CSV table of C-alpha atoms in Angstrom, one decimal:
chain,number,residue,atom,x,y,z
A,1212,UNK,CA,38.4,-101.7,96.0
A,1213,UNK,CA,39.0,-104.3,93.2
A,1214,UNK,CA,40.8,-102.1,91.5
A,1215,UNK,CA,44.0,-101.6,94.2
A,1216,UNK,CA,43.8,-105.3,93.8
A,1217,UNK,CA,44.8,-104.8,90.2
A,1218,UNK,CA,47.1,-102.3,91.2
A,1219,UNK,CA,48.7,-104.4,93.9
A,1220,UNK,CA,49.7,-106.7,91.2
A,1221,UNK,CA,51.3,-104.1,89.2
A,1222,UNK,CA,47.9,-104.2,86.4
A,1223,UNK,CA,46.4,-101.2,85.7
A,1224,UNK,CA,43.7,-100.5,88.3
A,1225,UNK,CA,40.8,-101.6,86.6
A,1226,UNK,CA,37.8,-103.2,88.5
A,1227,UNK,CA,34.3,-104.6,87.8
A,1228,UNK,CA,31.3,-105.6,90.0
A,1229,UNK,CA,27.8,-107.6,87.8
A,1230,UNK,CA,25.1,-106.8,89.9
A,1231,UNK,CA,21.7,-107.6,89.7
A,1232,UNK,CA,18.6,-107.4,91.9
A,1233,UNK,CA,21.0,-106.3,94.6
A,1234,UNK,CA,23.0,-109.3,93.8
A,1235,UNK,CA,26.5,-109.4,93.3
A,1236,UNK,CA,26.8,-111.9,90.6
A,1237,UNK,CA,30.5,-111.8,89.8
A,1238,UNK,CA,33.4,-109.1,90.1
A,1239,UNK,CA,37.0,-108.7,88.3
A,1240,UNK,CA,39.8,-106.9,88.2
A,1241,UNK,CA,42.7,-106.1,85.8
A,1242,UNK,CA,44.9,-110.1,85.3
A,1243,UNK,CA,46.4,-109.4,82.0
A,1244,UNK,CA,49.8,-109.1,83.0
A,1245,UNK,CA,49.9,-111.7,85.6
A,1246,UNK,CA,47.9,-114.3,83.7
A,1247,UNK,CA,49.8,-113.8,80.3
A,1248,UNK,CA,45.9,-113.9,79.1
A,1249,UNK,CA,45.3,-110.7,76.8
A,1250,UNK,CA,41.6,-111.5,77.8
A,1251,UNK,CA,41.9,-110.8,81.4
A,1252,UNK,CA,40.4,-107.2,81.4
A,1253,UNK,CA,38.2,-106.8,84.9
A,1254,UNK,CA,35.1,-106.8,83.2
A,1255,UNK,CA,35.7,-110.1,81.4
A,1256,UNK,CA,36.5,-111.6,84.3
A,1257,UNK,CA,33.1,-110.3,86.3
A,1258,UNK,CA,31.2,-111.5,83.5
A,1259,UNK,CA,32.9,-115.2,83.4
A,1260,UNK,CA,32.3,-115.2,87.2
A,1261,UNK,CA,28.8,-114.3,86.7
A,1262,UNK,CA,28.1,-117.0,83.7
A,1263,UNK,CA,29.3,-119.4,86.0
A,1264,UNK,CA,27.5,-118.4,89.0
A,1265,UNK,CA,24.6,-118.3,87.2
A,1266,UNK,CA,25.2,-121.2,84.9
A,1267,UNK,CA,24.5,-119.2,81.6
A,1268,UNK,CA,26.4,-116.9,79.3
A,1269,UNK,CA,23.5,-114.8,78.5
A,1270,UNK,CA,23.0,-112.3,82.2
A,1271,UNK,CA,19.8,-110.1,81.4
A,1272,UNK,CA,19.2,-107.6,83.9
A,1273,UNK,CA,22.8,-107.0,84.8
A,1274,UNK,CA,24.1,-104.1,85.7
A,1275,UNK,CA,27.9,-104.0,85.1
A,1276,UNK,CA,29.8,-101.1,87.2
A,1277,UNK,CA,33.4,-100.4,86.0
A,1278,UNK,CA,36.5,-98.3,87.1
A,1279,UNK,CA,37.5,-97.4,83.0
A,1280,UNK,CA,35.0,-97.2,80.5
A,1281,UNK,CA,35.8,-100.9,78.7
A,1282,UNK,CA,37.0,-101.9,75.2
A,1283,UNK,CA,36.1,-102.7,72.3
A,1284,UNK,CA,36.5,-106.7,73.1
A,1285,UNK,CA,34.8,-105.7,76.7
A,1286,UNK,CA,32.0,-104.2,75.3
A,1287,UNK,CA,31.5,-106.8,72.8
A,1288,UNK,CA,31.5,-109.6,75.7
A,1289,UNK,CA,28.9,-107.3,77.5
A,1290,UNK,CA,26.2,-107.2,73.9
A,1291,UNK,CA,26.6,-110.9,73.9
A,1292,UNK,CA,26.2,-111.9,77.7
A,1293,UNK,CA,23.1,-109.5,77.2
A,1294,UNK,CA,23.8,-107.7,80.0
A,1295,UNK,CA,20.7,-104.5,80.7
A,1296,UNK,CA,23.1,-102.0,82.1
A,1297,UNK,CA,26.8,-100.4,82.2
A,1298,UNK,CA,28.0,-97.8,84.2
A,1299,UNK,CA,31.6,-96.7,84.1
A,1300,UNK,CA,34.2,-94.0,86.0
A,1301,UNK,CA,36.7,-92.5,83.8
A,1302,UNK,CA,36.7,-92.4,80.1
A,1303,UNK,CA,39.3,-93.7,78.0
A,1304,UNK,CA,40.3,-91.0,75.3
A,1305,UNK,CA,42.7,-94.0,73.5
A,1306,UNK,CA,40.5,-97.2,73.5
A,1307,UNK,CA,37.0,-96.7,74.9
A,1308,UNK,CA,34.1,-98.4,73.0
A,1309,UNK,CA,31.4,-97.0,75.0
A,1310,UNK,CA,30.9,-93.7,73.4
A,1311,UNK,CA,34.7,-91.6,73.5
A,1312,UNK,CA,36.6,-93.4,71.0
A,1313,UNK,CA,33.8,-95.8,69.7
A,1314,UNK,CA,30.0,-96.1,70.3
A,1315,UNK,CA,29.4,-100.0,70.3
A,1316,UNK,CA,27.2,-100.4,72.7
A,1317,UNK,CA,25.0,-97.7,70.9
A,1318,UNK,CA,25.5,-99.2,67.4
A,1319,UNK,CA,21.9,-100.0,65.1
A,1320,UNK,CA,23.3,-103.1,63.8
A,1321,UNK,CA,23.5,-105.2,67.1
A,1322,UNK,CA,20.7,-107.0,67.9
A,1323,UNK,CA,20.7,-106.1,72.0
A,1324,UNK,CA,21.8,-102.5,73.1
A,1325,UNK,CA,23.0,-101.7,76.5
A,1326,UNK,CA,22.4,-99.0,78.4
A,1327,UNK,CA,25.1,-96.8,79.4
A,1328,UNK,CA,25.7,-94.1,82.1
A,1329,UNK,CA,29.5,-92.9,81.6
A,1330,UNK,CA,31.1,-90.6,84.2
A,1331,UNK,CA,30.1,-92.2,87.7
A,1332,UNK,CA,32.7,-91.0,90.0
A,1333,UNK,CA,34.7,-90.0,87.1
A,1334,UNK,CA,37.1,-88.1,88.5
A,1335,UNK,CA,38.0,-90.4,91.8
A,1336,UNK,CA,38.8,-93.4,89.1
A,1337,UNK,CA,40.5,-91.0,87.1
A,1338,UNK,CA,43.0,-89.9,89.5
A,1339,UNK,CA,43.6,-93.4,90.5
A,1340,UNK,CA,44.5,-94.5,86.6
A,1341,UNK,CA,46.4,-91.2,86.4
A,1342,UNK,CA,48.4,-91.8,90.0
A,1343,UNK,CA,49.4,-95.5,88.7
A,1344,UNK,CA,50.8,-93.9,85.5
A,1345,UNK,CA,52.8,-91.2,87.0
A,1346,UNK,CA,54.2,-93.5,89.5
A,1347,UNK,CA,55.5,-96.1,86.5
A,1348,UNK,CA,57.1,-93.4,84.4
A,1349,UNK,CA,58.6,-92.2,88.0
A,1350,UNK,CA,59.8,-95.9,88.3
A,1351,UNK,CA,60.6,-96.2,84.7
A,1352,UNK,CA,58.7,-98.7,84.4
């Protein structure tokens, strides 16, 4: 799971597979910390990985399946890689911009939308984002 990965690294366990045509295109997980890159969120890195793989930004008919509903800069990097498709775990009642905090991804002023199926094995990522939490107040951390 790319998201112990993440955890293993002391990130918050966050992990992202692009998928299309039953093709793994590029995965991620949570690097902030460890890369001193504020960009480093899972799903940023799956999509770079993709690009790459691919040799283009834009990914149409991506699917891009995510522990944490993403960000406002995640979703943004999803709308311009065109991606067709997100599908996330666990909401995030702070920053989430795929529909609980904001609804980017369903705005009328972008030019591509992306669909978005929210709550996938919601509560299996959510105890895993909840267990990482309690154990770093436990550590003080």
């Amino acid at each position: 799971m790319l998201a112990r990965r993440a955890e293993a690294a002391g990130e918050v366990p966050v992990g992202a597979v692009l998928v299309r045509e039953d093709e793994i295109l590029g995965e991620g997980w949570n690097q902030p910390i460890g890369g001193s890159d504020p960009t480093a969120h899972a799903e940023i890195i799956a999509l770079r990985a993709a690009a790459t793989r691919v040799g283009n930004y834009r990914l149409p008919g991506a699917t891009l399946y995510v522990t944490l509903e993403p960000c406002v800069m995640c979703t943004g990097a999803m709308i311009h890689a065109r991606i067709e498709r997100l599908v996330y775990g666990a909401q995030d009642p702070k920053t989430g911009a795929a529909g609980s905090v904001f609804a980017l991804l369903q705005s009328p002023l972008h030019n591509h939308r992306v669909l978005c199926e929210g709550g996938v094995l919601a509560e299996q990522c959510a105890d895993v984002l909840r267990a990482f939490f309690r154990d770093r107040r436990v550590k003080g951390v």
